[in-house]
């Protein structure tokens, strides 16, 4: 009788895993493809090449949820960041590939859940039109939970082990890490699914609201217009110093500054650097703090998303001993300006 019950339960789990095969294959590929792209289609792990994954990671920093300190530590320690990106990429490759093959499916589903949560918390706010990173994150979390409950199903290596190595398949560790019957009473499964699904729905709604205002109130998207924050602006003798930090806008290209101006109380321009001047290295001193670097471009000063730097500008000598209030103005190529009052 017990043997019949075991077979019936196993068939039920195998069937549920069969129904989720497409989900397992597609989600597995989304993670394995990241490994494939970075190592074989393009070298995105080389810090000296365009598209370095570490710079992408830096883009997450300004509005990440709960992990800003971790991201900031990495982007200020380049060697540690590189090793972290390598390890992360390897984990994505292993998890994605084994998830597709259905080997140790439940363990890999935990990996998918963790990777998706990291994407959601770090990059859930990024997406110019369709909230791309947020969608990837919440769907990955839901998929990880679903596949953990169902197991690999018929078309998986776990199923091969179940069919051909019954002694392994009936061990508790395999049921928890691979596929087959979860060591949970059948009557408790609805509660587990309800609680797990409720938590995931809460995460979905909370992050949708937090990042985008997608549940109530005004919608907002921090990936559309660039925003530069100015801090610690001061004038010492004939040196203007300020901190520049780009916190919003499209992540795939920088803000293009075509003007840095300083005006006095009478709105008279003390200095003005246009796009041509800002494209010349000798015009401005830039001390970058993160991996994503502010640097002169062909026709402007390029400020990538997440980049932060201390800027130094030489002022006319006659400002050395003045005791006035000044206004610092940054101008983007789009026409957006940012201002900071500098008081004596």
PDB file of C-alpha atoms in Angstrom, residues 52-210:
ATOM      1  CA  UNK A  52      32.833  45.840 -18.836  1.00  0.00           C
ATOM      2  CA  UNK A  53      30.229  44.241 -16.574  1.00  0.00           C
ATOM      3  CA  UNK A  54      31.668  46.098 -13.580  1.00  0.00           C
ATOM      4  CA  UNK A  55      30.529  49.409 -15.084  1.00  0.00           C
ATOM      5  CA  UNK A  56      27.050  47.961 -15.584  1.00  0.00           C
ATOM      6  CA  UNK A  57      27.099  46.998 -11.911  1.00  0.00           C
ATOM      7  CA  UNK A  58      28.095  50.573 -11.061  1.00  0.00           C
ATOM      8  CA  UNK A  59      24.968  51.808 -12.878  1.00  0.00           C
ATOM      9  CA  UNK A  60      22.816  50.024 -10.284  1.00  0.00           C
ATOM     10  CA  UNK A  61      24.228  52.009  -7.366  1.00  0.00           C
ATOM     11  CA  UNK A  62      22.233  55.272  -7.173  1.00  0.00           C
ATOM     12  CA  UNK A  63      18.798  53.774  -6.509  1.00  0.00           C
ATOM     13  CA  UNK A  64      19.435  50.164  -5.468  1.00  0.00           C
ATOM     14  CA  UNK A  65      17.221  48.865  -2.675  1.00  0.00           C
ATOM     15  CA  UNK A  66      18.961  47.671   0.483  1.00  0.00           C
ATOM     16  CA  UNK A  67      22.313  46.773  -1.111  1.00  0.00           C
ATOM     17  CA  UNK A  68      23.796  50.188  -1.921  1.00  0.00           C
ATOM     18  CA  UNK A  69      26.555  49.779   0.652  1.00  0.00           C
ATOM     19  CA  UNK A  70      27.628  46.466  -0.861  1.00  0.00           C
ATOM     20  CA  UNK A  71      27.641  47.891  -4.408  1.00  0.00           C
ATOM     21  CA  UNK A  72      29.540  51.016  -3.355  1.00  0.00           C
ATOM     22  CA  UNK A  73      32.194  48.926  -1.627  1.00  0.00           C
ATOM     23  CA  UNK A  74      32.755  46.901  -4.794  1.00  0.00           C
ATOM     24  CA  UNK A  75      32.896  49.859  -7.213  1.00  0.00           C
ATOM     25  CA  UNK A  76      35.484  51.518  -4.974  1.00  0.00           C
ATOM     26  CA  UNK A  77      37.602  48.331  -4.851  1.00  0.00           C
ATOM     27  CA  UNK A  78      38.214  47.398  -8.520  1.00  0.00           C
ATOM     28  CA  UNK A  79      40.065  44.128  -7.917  1.00  0.00           C
ATOM     29  CA  UNK A  80      37.399  42.828  -5.539  1.00  0.00           C
ATOM     30  CA  UNK A  81      34.743  43.935  -8.010  1.00  0.00           C
ATOM     31  CA  UNK A  82      36.427  41.998 -10.822  1.00  0.00           C
ATOM     32  CA  UNK A  83      36.600  38.802  -8.774  1.00  0.00           C
ATOM     33  CA  UNK A  84      32.982  39.257  -7.717  1.00  0.00           C
ATOM     34  CA  UNK A  85      31.873  39.686 -11.345  1.00  0.00           C
ATOM     35  CA  UNK A  86      33.850  36.567 -12.366  1.00  0.00           C
ATOM     36  CA  UNK A  87      32.345  34.469  -9.572  1.00  0.00           C
ATOM     37  CA  UNK A  88      28.871  35.858 -10.257  1.00  0.00           C
ATOM     38  CA  UNK A  89      29.201  35.030 -13.954  1.00  0.00           C
ATOM     39  CA  UNK A  90      30.359  31.465 -13.223  1.00  0.00           C
ATOM     40  CA  UNK A  91      27.444  30.969 -10.829  1.00  0.00           C
ATOM     41  CA  UNK A  92      25.009  32.248 -13.463  1.00  0.00           C
ATOM     42  CA  UNK A  93      26.482  29.816 -15.983  1.00  0.00           C
ATOM     43  CA  UNK A  94      26.333  26.790 -13.672  1.00  0.00           C
ATOM     44  CA  UNK A  95      22.873  27.584 -12.304  1.00  0.00           C
ATOM     45  CA  UNK A  96      21.433  28.342 -15.738  1.00  0.00           C
ATOM     46  CA  UNK A  97      22.880  25.258 -17.422  1.00  0.00           C
ATOM     47  CA  UNK A  98      21.946  22.782 -14.689  1.00  0.00           C
ATOM     48  CA  UNK A  99      18.512  24.369 -14.383  1.00  0.00           C
ATOM     49  CA  UNK A 100      17.939  23.722 -18.096  1.00  0.00           C
ATOM     50  CA  UNK A 101      19.165  20.133 -17.803  1.00  0.00           C
ATOM     51  CA  UNK A 102      17.133  19.598 -14.651  1.00  0.00           C
ATOM     52  CA  UNK A 103      20.016  18.348 -12.542  1.00  0.00           C
ATOM     53  CA  UNK A 104      19.702  19.070  -8.815  1.00  0.00           C
ATOM     54  CA  UNK A 105      16.748  21.120  -9.939  1.00  0.00           C
ATOM     55  CA  UNK A 106      15.583  22.342  -6.553  1.00  0.00           C
ATOM     56  CA  UNK A 107      19.077  23.479  -5.551  1.00  0.00           C
ATOM     57  CA  UNK A 108      19.374  25.309  -8.865  1.00  0.00           C
ATOM     58  CA  UNK A 109      15.945  26.874  -8.337  1.00  0.00           C
ATOM     59  CA  UNK A 110      17.247  28.350  -5.081  1.00  0.00           C
ATOM     60  CA  UNK A 111      20.132  29.736  -7.135  1.00  0.00           C
ATOM     61  CA  UNK A 112      17.693  31.232  -9.632  1.00  0.00           C
ATOM     62  CA  UNK A 113      15.702  32.759  -6.775  1.00  0.00           C
ATOM     63  CA  UNK A 114      18.840  34.322  -5.294  1.00  0.00           C
ATOM     64  CA  UNK A 115      20.145  35.644  -8.616  1.00  0.00           C
ATOM     65  CA  UNK A 116      16.746  37.105  -9.458  1.00  0.00           C
ATOM     66  CA  UNK A 117      16.489  38.769  -6.047  1.00  0.00           C
ATOM     67  CA  UNK A 118      19.898  40.356  -6.586  1.00  0.00           C
ATOM     68  CA  UNK A 119      18.835  41.694  -9.982  1.00  0.00           C
ATOM     69  CA  UNK A 120      15.578  43.016  -8.528  1.00  0.00           C
ATOM     70  CA  UNK A 121      17.156  44.832  -5.581  1.00  0.00           C
ATOM     71  CA  UNK A 122      20.065  46.208  -7.571  1.00  0.00           C
ATOM     72  CA  UNK A 123      18.551  47.066 -10.936  1.00  0.00           C
ATOM     73  CA  UNK A 124      14.786  46.940 -10.455  1.00  0.00           C
ATOM     74  CA  UNK A 125      14.610  50.707 -10.987  1.00  0.00           C
ATOM     75  CA  UNK A 126      16.311  50.603 -14.417  1.00  0.00           C
ATOM     76  CA  UNK A 127      14.304  50.426 -17.656  1.00  0.00           C
ATOM     77  CA  UNK A 128      13.514  53.204 -20.102  1.00  0.00           C
ATOM     78  CA  UNK A 129      10.201  51.820 -21.374  1.00  0.00           C
ATOM     79  CA  UNK A 130       9.101  48.430 -20.011  1.00  0.00           C
ATOM     80  CA  UNK A 131      10.722  48.268 -16.564  1.00  0.00           C
ATOM     81  CA  UNK A 132      12.979  45.576 -17.997  1.00  0.00           C
ATOM     82  CA  UNK A 133      15.172  44.725 -14.988  1.00  0.00           C
ATOM     83  CA  UNK A 134      12.240  44.758 -12.563  1.00  0.00           C
ATOM     84  CA  UNK A 135      10.320  42.314 -14.745  1.00  0.00           C
ATOM     85  CA  UNK A 136      13.331  40.010 -15.049  1.00  0.00           C
ATOM     86  CA  UNK A 137      13.780  40.063 -11.287  1.00  0.00           C
ATOM     87  CA  UNK A 138      10.206  39.359 -10.173  1.00  0.00           C
ATOM     88  CA  UNK A 139       9.618  36.711 -12.862  1.00  0.00           C
ATOM     89  CA  UNK A 140      12.864  34.977 -11.906  1.00  0.00           C
ATOM     90  CA  UNK A 141      11.793  34.893  -8.248  1.00  0.00           C
ATOM     91  CA  UNK A 142       8.399  33.434  -9.155  1.00  0.00           C
ATOM     92  CA  UNK A 143       9.993  30.880 -11.498  1.00  0.00           C
ATOM     93  CA  UNK A 144      12.524  29.787  -8.874  1.00  0.00           C
ATOM     94  CA  UNK A 145       9.776  29.164  -6.331  1.00  0.00           C
ATOM     95  CA  UNK A 146       7.539  27.355  -8.830  1.00  0.00           C
ATOM     96  CA  UNK A 147      10.260  25.011 -10.070  1.00  0.00           C
ATOM     97  CA  UNK A 148      11.364  24.308  -6.502  1.00  0.00           C
ATOM     98  CA  UNK A 149       7.868  23.063  -5.731  1.00  0.00           C
ATOM     99  CA  UNK A 150       7.441  21.049  -8.940  1.00  0.00           C
ATOM    100  CA  UNK A 151      10.933  19.645  -9.440  1.00  0.00           C
ATOM    101  CA  UNK A 152      12.417  18.805 -12.813  1.00  0.00           C
ATOM    102  CA  UNK A 153       9.737  16.572 -14.261  1.00  0.00           C
ATOM    103  CA  UNK A 154       9.994  14.010 -17.032  1.00  0.00           C
ATOM    104  CA  UNK A 155      12.523  15.820 -19.225  1.00  0.00           C
ATOM    105  CA  UNK A 156      15.303  16.242 -16.685  1.00  0.00           C
ATOM    106  CA  UNK A 157      18.428  14.492 -15.463  1.00  0.00           C
ATOM    107  CA  UNK A 158      16.795  14.237 -12.052  1.00  0.00           C
ATOM    108  CA  UNK A 159      14.032  12.166 -13.642  1.00  0.00           C
ATOM    109  CA  UNK A 160      16.653   9.870 -15.170  1.00  0.00           C
ATOM    110  CA  UNK A 161      18.117   9.319 -11.693  1.00  0.00           C
ATOM    111  CA  UNK A 162      14.646   8.679 -10.261  1.00  0.00           C
ATOM    112  CA  UNK A 163      13.900   6.058 -12.913  1.00  0.00           C
ATOM    113  CA  UNK A 164      17.259   4.295 -12.801  1.00  0.00           C
ATOM    114  CA  UNK A 165      18.599   4.802  -9.279  1.00  0.00           C
ATOM    115  CA  UNK A 166      15.719   4.349  -6.861  1.00  0.00           C
ATOM    116  CA  UNK A 167      18.009   4.128  -3.837  1.00  0.00           C
ATOM    117  CA  UNK A 168      19.262   7.682  -4.500  1.00  0.00           C
ATOM    118  CA  UNK A 169      15.869   9.036  -5.521  1.00  0.00           C
ATOM    119  CA  UNK A 170      14.268   8.034  -2.209  1.00  0.00           C
ATOM    120  CA  UNK A 171      16.839   9.750  -0.039  1.00  0.00           C
ATOM    121  CA  UNK A 172      15.768  12.950   1.674  1.00  0.00           C
ATOM    122  CA  UNK A 173      18.709  15.006   0.422  1.00  0.00           C
ATOM    123  CA  UNK A 174      17.854  14.211  -3.194  1.00  0.00           C
ATOM    124  CA  UNK A 175      14.204  15.123  -2.676  1.00  0.00           C
ATOM    125  CA  UNK A 176      15.272  18.505  -1.270  1.00  0.00           C
ATOM    126  CA  UNK A 177      18.039  19.256  -3.768  1.00  0.00           C
ATOM    127  CA  UNK A 178      16.922  17.364  -6.870  1.00  0.00           C
ATOM    128  CA  UNK A 179      13.380  16.402  -7.808  1.00  0.00           C
ATOM    129  CA  UNK A 180      10.694  13.989  -6.823  1.00  0.00           C
ATOM    130  CA  UNK A 181       8.525  13.991  -3.718  1.00  0.00           C
ATOM    131  CA  UNK A 182       9.115  16.847  -1.303  1.00  0.00           C
ATOM    132  CA  UNK A 183       9.434  15.551   2.289  1.00  0.00           C
ATOM    133  CA  UNK A 184       6.316  17.510   3.265  1.00  0.00           C
ATOM    134  CA  UNK A 185       2.865  16.148   4.059  1.00  0.00           C
ATOM    135  CA  UNK A 186       0.504  16.625   1.133  1.00  0.00           C
ATOM    136  CA  UNK A 187      -2.001  18.496   3.296  1.00  0.00           C
ATOM    137  CA  UNK A 188       0.625  21.162   4.083  1.00  0.00           C
ATOM    138  CA  UNK A 189       1.469  21.875   0.452  1.00  0.00           C
ATOM    139  CA  UNK A 190      -1.461  24.252  -0.220  1.00  0.00           C
ATOM    140  CA  UNK A 191      -0.442  26.360   2.792  1.00  0.00           C
ATOM    141  CA  UNK A 192       3.207  26.422   1.708  1.00  0.00           C
ATOM    142  CA  UNK A 193       2.250  27.447  -1.831  1.00  0.00           C
ATOM    143  CA  UNK A 194      -0.182  30.076  -0.549  1.00  0.00           C
ATOM    144  CA  UNK A 195       2.348  31.614   1.850  1.00  0.00           C
ATOM    145  CA  UNK A 196       5.202  31.502  -0.679  1.00  0.00           C
ATOM    146  CA  UNK A 197       3.049  32.968  -3.428  1.00  0.00           C
ATOM    147  CA  UNK A 198       1.754  35.670  -1.079  1.00  0.00           C
ATOM    148  CA  UNK A 199       5.268  36.697  -0.088  1.00  0.00           C
ATOM    149  CA  UNK A 200       6.368  36.824  -3.725  1.00  0.00           C
ATOM    150  CA  UNK A 201       3.297  38.870  -4.637  1.00  0.00           C
ATOM    151  CA  UNK A 202       4.110  41.277  -1.797  1.00  0.00           C
ATOM    152  CA  UNK A 203       7.711  41.613  -3.045  1.00  0.00           C
ATOM    153  CA  UNK A 204       6.373  42.245  -6.535  1.00  0.00           C
ATOM    154  CA  UNK A 205       3.904  44.949  -5.494  1.00  0.00           C
ATOM    155  CA  UNK A 206       6.267  46.573  -3.009  1.00  0.00           C
ATOM    156  CA  UNK A 207       9.185  46.866  -5.437  1.00  0.00           C
ATOM    157  CA  UNK A 208       6.880  47.966  -8.262  1.00  0.00           C
ATOM    158  CA  UNK A 209       5.629  50.783  -6.046  1.00  0.00           C
ATOM    159  CA  UNK A 210       9.028  51.633  -4.579  1.00  0.00           C
TER     160      UNK A 210
END
